[in-house]
mmCIF file of C-alpha atoms and ligand atoms in Angstrom:
data_model
loop_
_atom_site.group_PDB
_atom_site.id
_atom_site.type_symbol
_atom_site.label_atom_id
_atom_site.label_comp_id
_atom_site.label_asym_id
_atom_site.label_seq_id
_atom_site.Cartn_x
_atom_site.Cartn_y
_atom_site.Cartn_z
ATOM 1 C CA MET Q 28 6.982 -18.090 12.986
ATOM 2 C CA ARG Q 29 7.216 -21.674 11.778
ATOM 3 C CA ALA Q 30 8.486 -24.363 14.185
ATOM 4 C CA GLY Q 31 11.603 -26.223 13.338
ATOM 5 C CA GLY Q 32 14.376 -24.398 15.142
ATOM 6 C CA SER Q 33 16.044 -22.823 12.145
ATOM 7 C CA ASP Q 34 16.328 -18.965 11.758
ATOM 8 C CA PRO Q 35 13.159 -17.907 10.069
ATOM 9 C CA ILE Q 36 14.798 -15.039 8.199
ATOM 10 C CA ARG Q 37 17.396 -17.470 6.771
ATOM 11 C CA GLU Q 38 14.677 -19.769 5.834
ATOM 12 C CA ALA Q 39 12.766 -17.069 4.124
ATOM 13 C CA ALA Q 40 15.918 -15.862 2.323
ATOM 14 C CA ARG Q 41 16.498 -19.378 1.042
ATOM 15 C CA LEU Q 42 12.912 -19.636 -0.336
ATOM 16 C CA LEU Q 43 13.484 -16.313 -2.074
ATOM 17 C CA ALA Q 44 16.751 -17.103 -3.584
ATOM 18 C CA GLY Q 45 15.598 -20.496 -4.608
ATOM 19 C CA ARG Q 46 12.473 -19.497 -6.369
ATOM 20 C CA ARG Q 47 13.546 -16.053 -7.705
ATOM 21 C CA ASN Q 48 10.072 -15.033 -8.624
ATOM 22 C CA ALA Q 49 8.801 -13.242 -5.511
ATOM 23 C CA VAL Q 50 6.324 -10.583 -5.423
ATOM 24 C CA ALA Q 51 5.702 -8.180 -2.541
ATOM 25 C CA LEU Q 52 2.341 -6.949 -1.254
ATOM 26 C CA THR Q 53 2.754 -3.907 0.931
ATOM 27 C CA GLY Q 54 0.418 -1.819 3.170
ATOM 28 C CA ALA Q 55 0.550 1.254 5.381
ATOM 29 C CA GLY Q 56 2.899 -0.522 7.872
ATOM 30 C CA ILE Q 57 5.820 -0.251 5.430
ATOM 31 C CA SER Q 58 5.678 3.581 5.461
ATOM 32 C CA VAL Q 59 5.172 4.000 9.203
ATOM 33 C CA GLU Q 60 9.027 4.387 9.602
ATOM 34 C CA SER Q 61 8.789 7.118 7.002
ATOM 35 C CA GLY Q 62 6.616 9.043 9.478
ATOM 36 C CA ILE Q 63 3.302 8.219 7.772
ATOM 37 C CA PRO Q 64 0.693 6.911 10.214
ATOM 38 C CA SER Q 65 -1.121 3.698 9.361
ATOM 39 C CA PHE Q 66 -4.884 3.699 9.573
ATOM 40 C CA ARG Q 67 -5.536 1.226 12.385
ATOM 41 C CA GLY Q 68 -4.182 1.178 15.894
ATOM 42 C CA ALA Q 69 -3.808 4.011 18.613
ATOM 43 C CA GLN Q 70 -1.593 6.256 16.460
ATOM 44 C CA GLY Q 71 -3.663 5.452 13.327
ATOM 45 C CA MET Q 72 -5.633 7.919 11.305
ATOM 46 C CA TRP Q 73 -8.876 6.231 12.244
ATOM 47 C CA ALA Q 74 -8.244 7.124 15.800
ATOM 48 C CA LYS Q 75 -8.809 10.828 14.651
ATOM 49 C CA TYR Q 76 -10.995 10.505 11.665
ATOM 50 C CA ASP Q 77 -14.037 8.135 11.353
ATOM 51 C CA PRO Q 78 -13.525 6.220 8.056
ATOM 52 C CA MET Q 79 -17.285 6.431 7.438
ATOM 53 C CA GLU Q 80 -17.270 10.232 7.569
ATOM 54 C CA TYR Q 81 -13.875 10.793 5.952
ATOM 55 C CA ALA Q 82 -12.851 7.921 3.638
ATOM 56 C CA THR Q 83 -15.870 6.862 1.609
ATOM 57 C CA LEU Q 84 -16.838 8.066 -1.903
ATOM 58 C CA HIS Q 85 -20.260 8.749 -0.503
ATOM 59 C CA ALA Q 86 -18.896 11.080 2.153
ATOM 60 C CA PHE Q 87 -16.755 12.910 -0.431
ATOM 61 C CA MET Q 88 -19.728 13.513 -2.739
ATOM 62 C CA ARG Q 89 -21.858 14.781 0.198
ATOM 63 C CA ASN Q 90 -19.212 17.017 1.848
ATOM 64 C CA PRO Q 91 -15.941 17.207 -0.117
ATOM 65 C CA ARG Q 92 -14.644 20.185 2.106
ATOM 66 C CA LYS Q 93 -14.955 18.078 5.241
ATOM 67 C CA VAL Q 94 -13.111 15.074 3.608
ATOM 68 C CA TRP Q 95 -10.353 17.425 2.588
ATOM 69 C CA GLU Q 96 -9.597 17.962 6.274
ATOM 70 C CA MET Q 97 -8.268 14.444 6.391
ATOM 71 C CA LEU Q 98 -6.908 14.417 2.810
ATOM 72 C CA SER Q 99 -4.855 17.539 3.536
ATOM 73 C CA GLU Q 100 -3.129 15.949 6.382
ATOM 74 C CA MET Q 101 -2.415 12.860 4.311
ATOM 75 C CA VAL Q 102 -1.146 14.833 1.352
ATOM 76 C CA SER Q 103 1.174 17.101 3.527
ATOM 77 C CA VAL Q 104 2.532 14.165 5.575
ATOM 78 C CA CYS Q 105 3.187 12.070 2.432
ATOM 79 C CA GLY Q 106 4.671 15.126 0.533
ATOM 80 C CA PHE Q 107 7.374 15.247 3.181
ATOM 81 C CA ALA Q 108 8.065 11.741 3.625
ATOM 82 C CA ALA Q 109 11.151 9.965 2.246
ATOM 83 C CA PRO Q 110 11.457 6.257 1.644
ATOM 84 C CA ASN Q 111 12.925 4.112 4.495
ATOM 85 C CA ALA Q 112 15.279 1.170 4.578
ATOM 86 C CA ALA Q 113 12.323 -1.086 3.810
ATOM 87 C CA HIS Q 114 11.324 0.617 0.536
ATOM 88 C CA LYS Q 115 15.019 0.613 -0.406
ATOM 89 C CA GLY Q 116 15.413 -2.905 0.531
ATOM 90 C CA LEU Q 117 12.629 -4.023 -1.740
ATOM 91 C CA ALA Q 118 14.154 -1.960 -4.645
ATOM 92 C CA ALA Q 119 17.385 -3.697 -3.930
ATOM 93 C CA LEU Q 120 15.739 -7.131 -4.111
ATOM 94 C CA GLU Q 121 14.277 -6.175 -7.385
ATOM 95 C CA GLU Q 122 17.671 -5.028 -8.679
ATOM 96 C CA ARG Q 123 19.119 -8.318 -7.702
ATOM 97 C CA GLY Q 124 16.327 -10.188 -9.587
ATOM 98 C CA VAL Q 125 14.824 -11.692 -6.424
ATOM 99 C CA VAL Q 126 11.533 -9.656 -6.320
ATOM 100 C CA ARG Q 127 9.897 -9.012 -9.667
ATOM 101 C CA ALA Q 128 7.041 -6.679 -8.677
ATOM 102 C CA VAL Q 129 5.555 -4.692 -5.745
ATOM 103 C CA ILE Q 130 1.774 -4.477 -5.249
ATOM 104 C CA THR Q 131 1.042 -1.737 -2.977
ATOM 105 C CA GLN Q 132 -2.027 -0.541 -1.197
ATOM 106 C CA ASN Q 133 -0.220 2.638 -0.274
ATOM 107 C CA VAL Q 134 -0.837 5.930 -2.086
ATOM 108 C CA ASP Q 135 2.421 7.709 -0.989
ATOM 109 C CA GLY Q 136 4.629 6.975 -4.009
ATOM 110 C CA LEU Q 137 7.506 5.919 -1.747
ATOM 111 C CA HIS Q 138 8.314 2.569 -3.547
ATOM 112 C CA GLN Q 139 9.009 4.409 -6.750
ATOM 113 C CA ALA Q 140 11.054 7.092 -4.846
ATOM 114 C CA ALA Q 141 13.103 4.293 -3.486
ATOM 115 C CA GLY Q 142 13.835 2.914 -7.021
ATOM 116 C CA SER Q 143 11.297 0.120 -7.417
ATOM 117 C CA ARG Q 144 10.519 -0.230 -11.141
ATOM 118 C CA ARG Q 145 7.477 -2.481 -11.323
ATOM 119 C CA VAL Q 146 4.938 -1.033 -8.883
ATOM 120 C CA ILE Q 147 1.338 -1.863 -9.073
ATOM 121 C CA GLU Q 148 -0.547 0.866 -7.330
ATOM 122 C CA TYR Q 149 -3.794 -0.840 -6.094
ATOM 123 C CA HIS Q 150 -5.349 2.076 -4.418
ATOM 124 C CA GLY Q 151 -3.985 4.935 -6.779
ATOM 125 C CA ASN Q 152 -1.626 7.731 -5.804
ATOM 126 C CA LEU Q 153 -1.996 11.022 -3.945
ATOM 127 C CA ASP Q 154 0.131 12.663 -6.655
ATOM 128 C CA GLU Q 155 -2.777 13.195 -8.867
ATOM 129 C CA LEU Q 156 -6.200 15.059 -8.616
ATOM 130 C CA LEU Q 157 -9.288 14.013 -10.531
ATOM 131 C CA CYS Q 158 -12.570 15.739 -11.232
ATOM 132 C CA VAL Q 159 -15.365 13.343 -10.728
ATOM 133 C CA TYR Q 160 -17.697 15.558 -12.855
ATOM 134 C CA CYS Q 161 -15.694 16.239 -15.998
ATOM 135 C CA TRP Q 162 -12.743 13.611 -15.464
ATOM 136 C CA LYS Q 163 -9.981 16.147 -15.942
ATOM 137 C CA ARG Q 164 -6.788 15.239 -14.175
ATOM 138 C CA TYR Q 165 -4.039 17.449 -12.561
ATOM 139 C CA PRO Q 166 -0.815 16.873 -10.818
ATOM 140 C CA THR Q 167 -1.520 17.595 -7.086
ATOM 141 C CA ARG Q 168 1.427 19.889 -6.660
ATOM 142 C CA LEU Q 169 0.028 22.314 -9.351
ATOM 143 C CA ARG Q 170 -3.488 22.515 -7.870
ATOM 144 C CA TRP Q 171 -3.219 22.144 -4.051
ATOM 145 C CA THR Q 172 -1.535 24.141 -1.220
ATOM 146 C CA PRO Q 173 -1.937 23.597 2.435
ATOM 147 C CA GLY Q 174 -5.075 24.988 3.896
ATOM 148 C CA THR Q 175 -6.873 25.153 0.526
ATOM 149 C CA VAL Q 176 -9.449 22.831 -1.206
ATOM 150 C CA PRO Q 177 -8.280 22.200 -4.880
ATOM 151 C CA LEU Q 178 -10.722 23.264 -7.578
ATOM 152 C CA CYS Q 179 -11.145 21.979 -11.141
ATOM 153 C CA ASP Q 180 -11.372 24.435 -14.040
ATOM 154 C CA CYS Q 181 -15.042 23.446 -14.146
ATOM 155 C CA GLY Q 182 -15.425 24.822 -10.653
ATOM 156 C CA GLU Q 183 -15.993 21.480 -8.759
ATOM 157 C CA ILE Q 184 -13.822 20.264 -5.905
ATOM 158 C CA LEU Q 185 -11.183 17.786 -7.068
ATOM 159 C CA LYS Q 186 -10.614 14.343 -5.551
ATOM 160 C CA PRO Q 187 -7.251 12.761 -5.169
ATOM 161 C CA ASN Q 188 -6.899 9.829 -7.591
ATOM 162 C CA VAL Q 189 -7.016 7.287 -4.794
ATOM 163 C CA VAL Q 190 -9.589 4.617 -4.134
ATOM 164 C CA LEU Q 191 -11.948 5.607 -1.272
ATOM 165 C CA PHE Q 192 -14.158 2.975 0.319
ATOM 166 C CA GLY Q 193 -17.219 2.341 -2.091
ATOM 167 C CA GLU Q 194 -14.974 2.819 -5.253
ATOM 168 C CA PRO Q 195 -13.702 0.049 -7.444
ATOM 169 C CA ILE Q 196 -10.107 -0.906 -7.757
ATOM 170 C CA PRO Q 197 -8.549 0.471 -11.024
ATOM 171 C CA TRP Q 198 -9.196 -2.390 -13.419
ATOM 172 C CA LEU Q 199 -5.597 -2.645 -14.830
ATOM 173 C CA ALA Q 200 -4.030 -2.637 -11.279
ATOM 174 C CA GLN Q 201 -6.560 -5.337 -10.286
ATOM 175 C CA GLU Q 202 -5.808 -7.507 -13.379
ATOM 176 C CA GLN Q 203 -2.108 -7.106 -12.857
ATOM 177 C CA ALA Q 204 -2.075 -7.682 -9.134
ATOM 178 C CA GLU Q 205 -4.173 -11.025 -9.670
ATOM 179 C CA GLU Q 206 -1.916 -12.195 -12.407
ATOM 180 C CA GLU Q 207 1.283 -11.554 -10.111
ATOM 181 C CA ALA Q 208 -0.464 -13.272 -7.299
ATOM 182 C CA ARG Q 209 -1.426 -16.424 -9.472
ATOM 183 C CA THR Q 210 2.129 -16.854 -10.974
ATOM 184 C CA CYS Q 211 4.528 -15.769 -8.136
ATOM 185 C CA GLY Q 212 6.607 -18.375 -6.214
ATOM 186 C CA VAL Q 213 6.737 -16.457 -3.054
ATOM 187 C CA LEU Q 214 4.413 -13.655 -1.914
ATOM 188 C CA VAL Q 215 6.091 -11.412 0.761
ATOM 189 C CA VAL Q 216 3.271 -9.506 2.583
ATOM 190 C CA ILE Q 217 4.568 -6.537 4.462
ATOM 191 C CA GLY Q 218 2.905 -4.070 6.867
ATOM 192 C CA THR Q 219 -0.686 -4.816 6.127
ATOM 193 C CA SER Q 220 -3.505 -5.831 8.472
ATOM 194 C CA ALA Q 221 -5.130 -7.578 5.436
ATOM 195 C CA GLN Q 222 -8.536 -6.259 6.432
ATOM 196 C CA VAL Q 223 -9.258 -4.052 3.348
ATOM 197 C CA SER Q 224 -11.176 -5.856 0.590
ATOM 198 C CA PRO Q 225 -10.317 -6.825 -2.133
ATOM 199 C CA ALA Q 226 -6.577 -6.363 -1.409
ATOM 200 C CA CYS Q 227 -6.846 -8.930 1.406
ATOM 201 C CA ASP Q 228 -7.689 -11.666 -1.332
ATOM 202 C CA ILE Q 229 -4.361 -11.345 -2.934
ATOM 203 C CA PRO Q 230 -2.461 -13.530 -0.369
ATOM 204 C CA ARG Q 231 -5.168 -16.147 -0.615
ATOM 205 C CA ILE Q 232 -5.012 -16.107 -4.469
ATOM 206 C CA ALA Q 233 -1.201 -16.577 -4.229
ATOM 207 C CA LYS Q 234 -1.454 -19.398 -1.679
ATOM 208 C CA GLU Q 235 -4.124 -21.265 -3.672
ATOM 209 C CA SER Q 236 -1.920 -21.008 -6.803
ATOM 210 C CA GLY Q 237 0.985 -22.651 -4.956
ATOM 211 C CA ALA Q 238 3.045 -19.761 -3.663
ATOM 212 C CA ALA Q 239 4.676 -19.719 -0.277
ATOM 213 C CA VAL Q 240 3.524 -16.742 1.774
ATOM 214 C CA VAL Q 241 6.027 -14.891 4.071
ATOM 215 C CA GLU Q 242 4.640 -12.173 6.270
ATOM 216 C CA ILE Q 243 6.688 -9.271 7.749
ATOM 217 C CA ASN Q 244 4.739 -7.619 10.481
ATOM 218 C CA PRO Q 245 5.382 -7.024 14.196
ATOM 219 C CA GLU Q 246 1.751 -8.141 14.912
ATOM 220 C CA GLU Q 247 -0.488 -11.086 14.190
ATOM 221 C CA THR Q 248 -2.944 -10.498 11.335
ATOM 222 C CA SER Q 249 -5.831 -12.338 9.893
ATOM 223 C CA LEU Q 250 -3.240 -14.052 7.581
ATOM 224 C CA SER Q 251 -0.972 -15.160 10.320
ATOM 225 C CA GLY Q 252 -1.241 -18.869 11.208
ATOM 226 C CA HIS Q 253 -3.231 -20.041 8.160
ATOM 227 C CA VAL Q 254 -2.275 -18.212 4.919
ATOM 228 C CA THR Q 255 1.197 -17.228 6.217
ATOM 229 C CA ASP Q 256 3.908 -19.988 5.884
ATOM 230 C CA ILE Q 257 6.682 -17.876 7.620
ATOM 231 C CA HIS Q 258 5.824 -14.939 9.883
ATOM 232 C CA LEU Q 259 8.912 -12.586 10.365
ATOM 233 C CA ARG Q 260 7.919 -10.468 13.444
ATOM 234 C CA GLY Q 261 9.567 -7.126 13.418
ATOM 235 C CA SER Q 262 9.594 -3.797 11.707
ATOM 236 C CA ALA Q 263 9.794 -3.827 7.903
ATOM 237 C CA SER Q 264 13.153 -2.008 7.661
ATOM 238 C CA GLU Q 265 14.838 -4.250 10.344
ATOM 239 C CA VAL Q 266 13.609 -7.609 8.792
ATOM 240 C CA LEU Q 267 14.268 -6.569 5.227
ATOM 241 C CA GLN Q 268 17.861 -5.363 6.099
ATOM 242 C CA ARG Q 269 18.447 -8.789 7.830
ATOM 243 C CA MET Q 270 16.957 -10.572 4.851
ATOM 244 C CA LEU Q 271 19.313 -8.662 2.391
ATOM 245 C CA GLY Q 272 22.220 -9.621 4.744
ATOM 246 C CA ALA Q 273 21.166 -13.354 4.733
ATOM 247 C CA LEU Q 274 20.856 -13.325 0.928
ATOM 248 C CA SER Q 275 24.417 -11.830 0.558
ATOM 249 C CA THR Q 276 26.004 -14.678 2.665
HETATM 250 P P1 NAD A 9 -3.435 -1.030 8.386
HETATM 251 O O1 NAD A 9 -3.296 0.366 8.890
HETATM 252 O O2 NAD A 9 -4.715 -1.658 8.398
HETATM 253 O O3 NAD A 9 -2.375 -1.947 8.969
HETATM 254 C C1 NAD A 9 -1.051 -1.597 9.203
HETATM 255 C C2 NAD A 9 -0.260 -2.868 9.469
HETATM 256 O O4 NAD A 9 1.088 -2.537 9.623
HETATM 257 C C3 NAD A 9 -0.690 -3.557 10.836
HETATM 258 O O5 NAD A 9 -0.884 -4.881 10.611
HETATM 259 C C4 NAD A 9 0.583 -3.263 11.703
HETATM 260 O O6 NAD A 9 0.779 -4.188 12.607
HETATM 261 C C5 NAD A 9 1.743 -3.192 10.621
HETATM 262 N N1 NAD A 9 2.860 -2.396 10.967
HETATM 263 C C6 NAD A 9 2.960 -1.256 11.851
HETATM 264 N N2 NAD A 9 4.146 -0.782 11.944
HETATM 265 C C7 NAD A 9 5.015 -1.578 11.154
HETATM 266 C C8 NAD A 9 6.358 -1.630 10.613
HETATM 267 N N3 NAD A 9 7.209 -0.851 11.082
HETATM 268 N N4 NAD A 9 6.713 -2.643 9.846
HETATM 269 C C9 NAD A 9 5.940 -3.616 9.353
HETATM 270 N N5 NAD A 9 4.554 -3.516 9.649
HETATM 271 C C10 NAD A 9 4.045 -2.634 10.568
HETATM 272 O O7 NAD A 9 -2.896 -0.818 6.859
HETATM 273 P P2 NAD A 9 -3.326 -1.510 5.520
HETATM 274 O O8 NAD A 9 -3.539 -2.910 5.651
HETATM 275 O O9 NAD A 9 -2.366 -0.967 4.568
HETATM 276 O O10 NAD A 9 -4.808 -0.883 5.227
HETATM 277 C C11 NAD A 9 -4.970 0.523 5.152
HETATM 278 C C12 NAD A 9 -5.375 1.123 3.815
HETATM 279 O O11 NAD A 9 -5.194 2.527 4.013
HETATM 280 C C13 NAD A 9 -4.550 0.770 2.768
HETATM 281 O O12 NAD A 9 -5.408 0.191 1.858
HETATM 282 C C14 NAD A 9 -3.786 1.952 2.216
HETATM 283 O O13 NAD A 9 -4.283 2.208 0.974
HETATM 284 C C15 NAD A 9 -4.319 3.097 3.058
HETATM 285 N N6 NAD A 9 -3.208 3.746 3.625
HETATM 286 C C16 NAD A 9 -2.015 4.172 3.023
HETATM 287 C C17 NAD A 9 -1.118 4.861 3.718
HETATM 288 C C18 NAD A 9 0.130 5.108 2.850
HETATM 289 O O14 NAD A 9 0.048 5.438 1.632
HETATM 290 N N7 NAD A 9 1.300 5.309 3.406
HETATM 291 C C19 NAD A 9 -1.048 5.150 5.040
HETATM 292 C C20 NAD A 9 -2.314 4.802 5.714
HETATM 293 C C21 NAD A 9 -3.230 4.169 5.038
HETATM 294 ZN ZN1 ZN A 10 -14.083 19.328 -13.542
#
């Protein structure tokens, strides 16, 4: 939080209202209140699954059935999840013309479910399965049921169309995200530890291009204190609800 005595949420709301060209960058933390665990921390997925064994392209190519143990859990949990007040708050900010785009590292589709229209999916989406041998694509719900491993018509095991470690970012998402970062007036970074590269470069690109960076996270991150201008400590839903309230007054 910045020194100066004023309420940081009001200060952030003033910034958003004044510049009206904000972009949000979201991570796993925004979906925690929808019941989807983040990756890091005691309750995170990495406490259960070693990312080197379960979340790299190399691991998938070597043993896709094993990687599907983790993927099955993710697909099931995300399939039952509904958007929370933070996802809805961002959609409301877009509706009001305050936020113009959401760049998300999440693969759960909850921004679209909440009504956000311009969503750049930096790491893909679990809704689609892809064959890395013949490149055929399928909607996940048509090919996967709990306890099974989804197969392509060619016989190979399908991979969700999400970015595993060791895979490049989809080029269009990368281009659009960098363009948004270069041209926004405010970047609102919500629920990301900013440790996954190259997504963690987005706040730096925005900052170097002249944007103010507002961070919403109950914890300190690698951005707090130097890239972040205003750190709003708290859960994404609580802070965004208060921000919407401040924008209405
Ligand atoms: P991360 O797990 O590294 O960090 C989560 C961050 O969220 C932490 O800084 C934590 O302090 C914060 N947080 C926790 N609860 C919060 C809350 N209620 N409100 C606001 N912030 C909260 O997540 P990451 O930086 O997004 O990196 C993990 C990668 O894994 C991402 O690239 C993402 O693609 C993927 N992932 C996606 C999902 C999903 O789609 N929901 C879930 C887990 C992981
Ligand atoms: Zn195939």
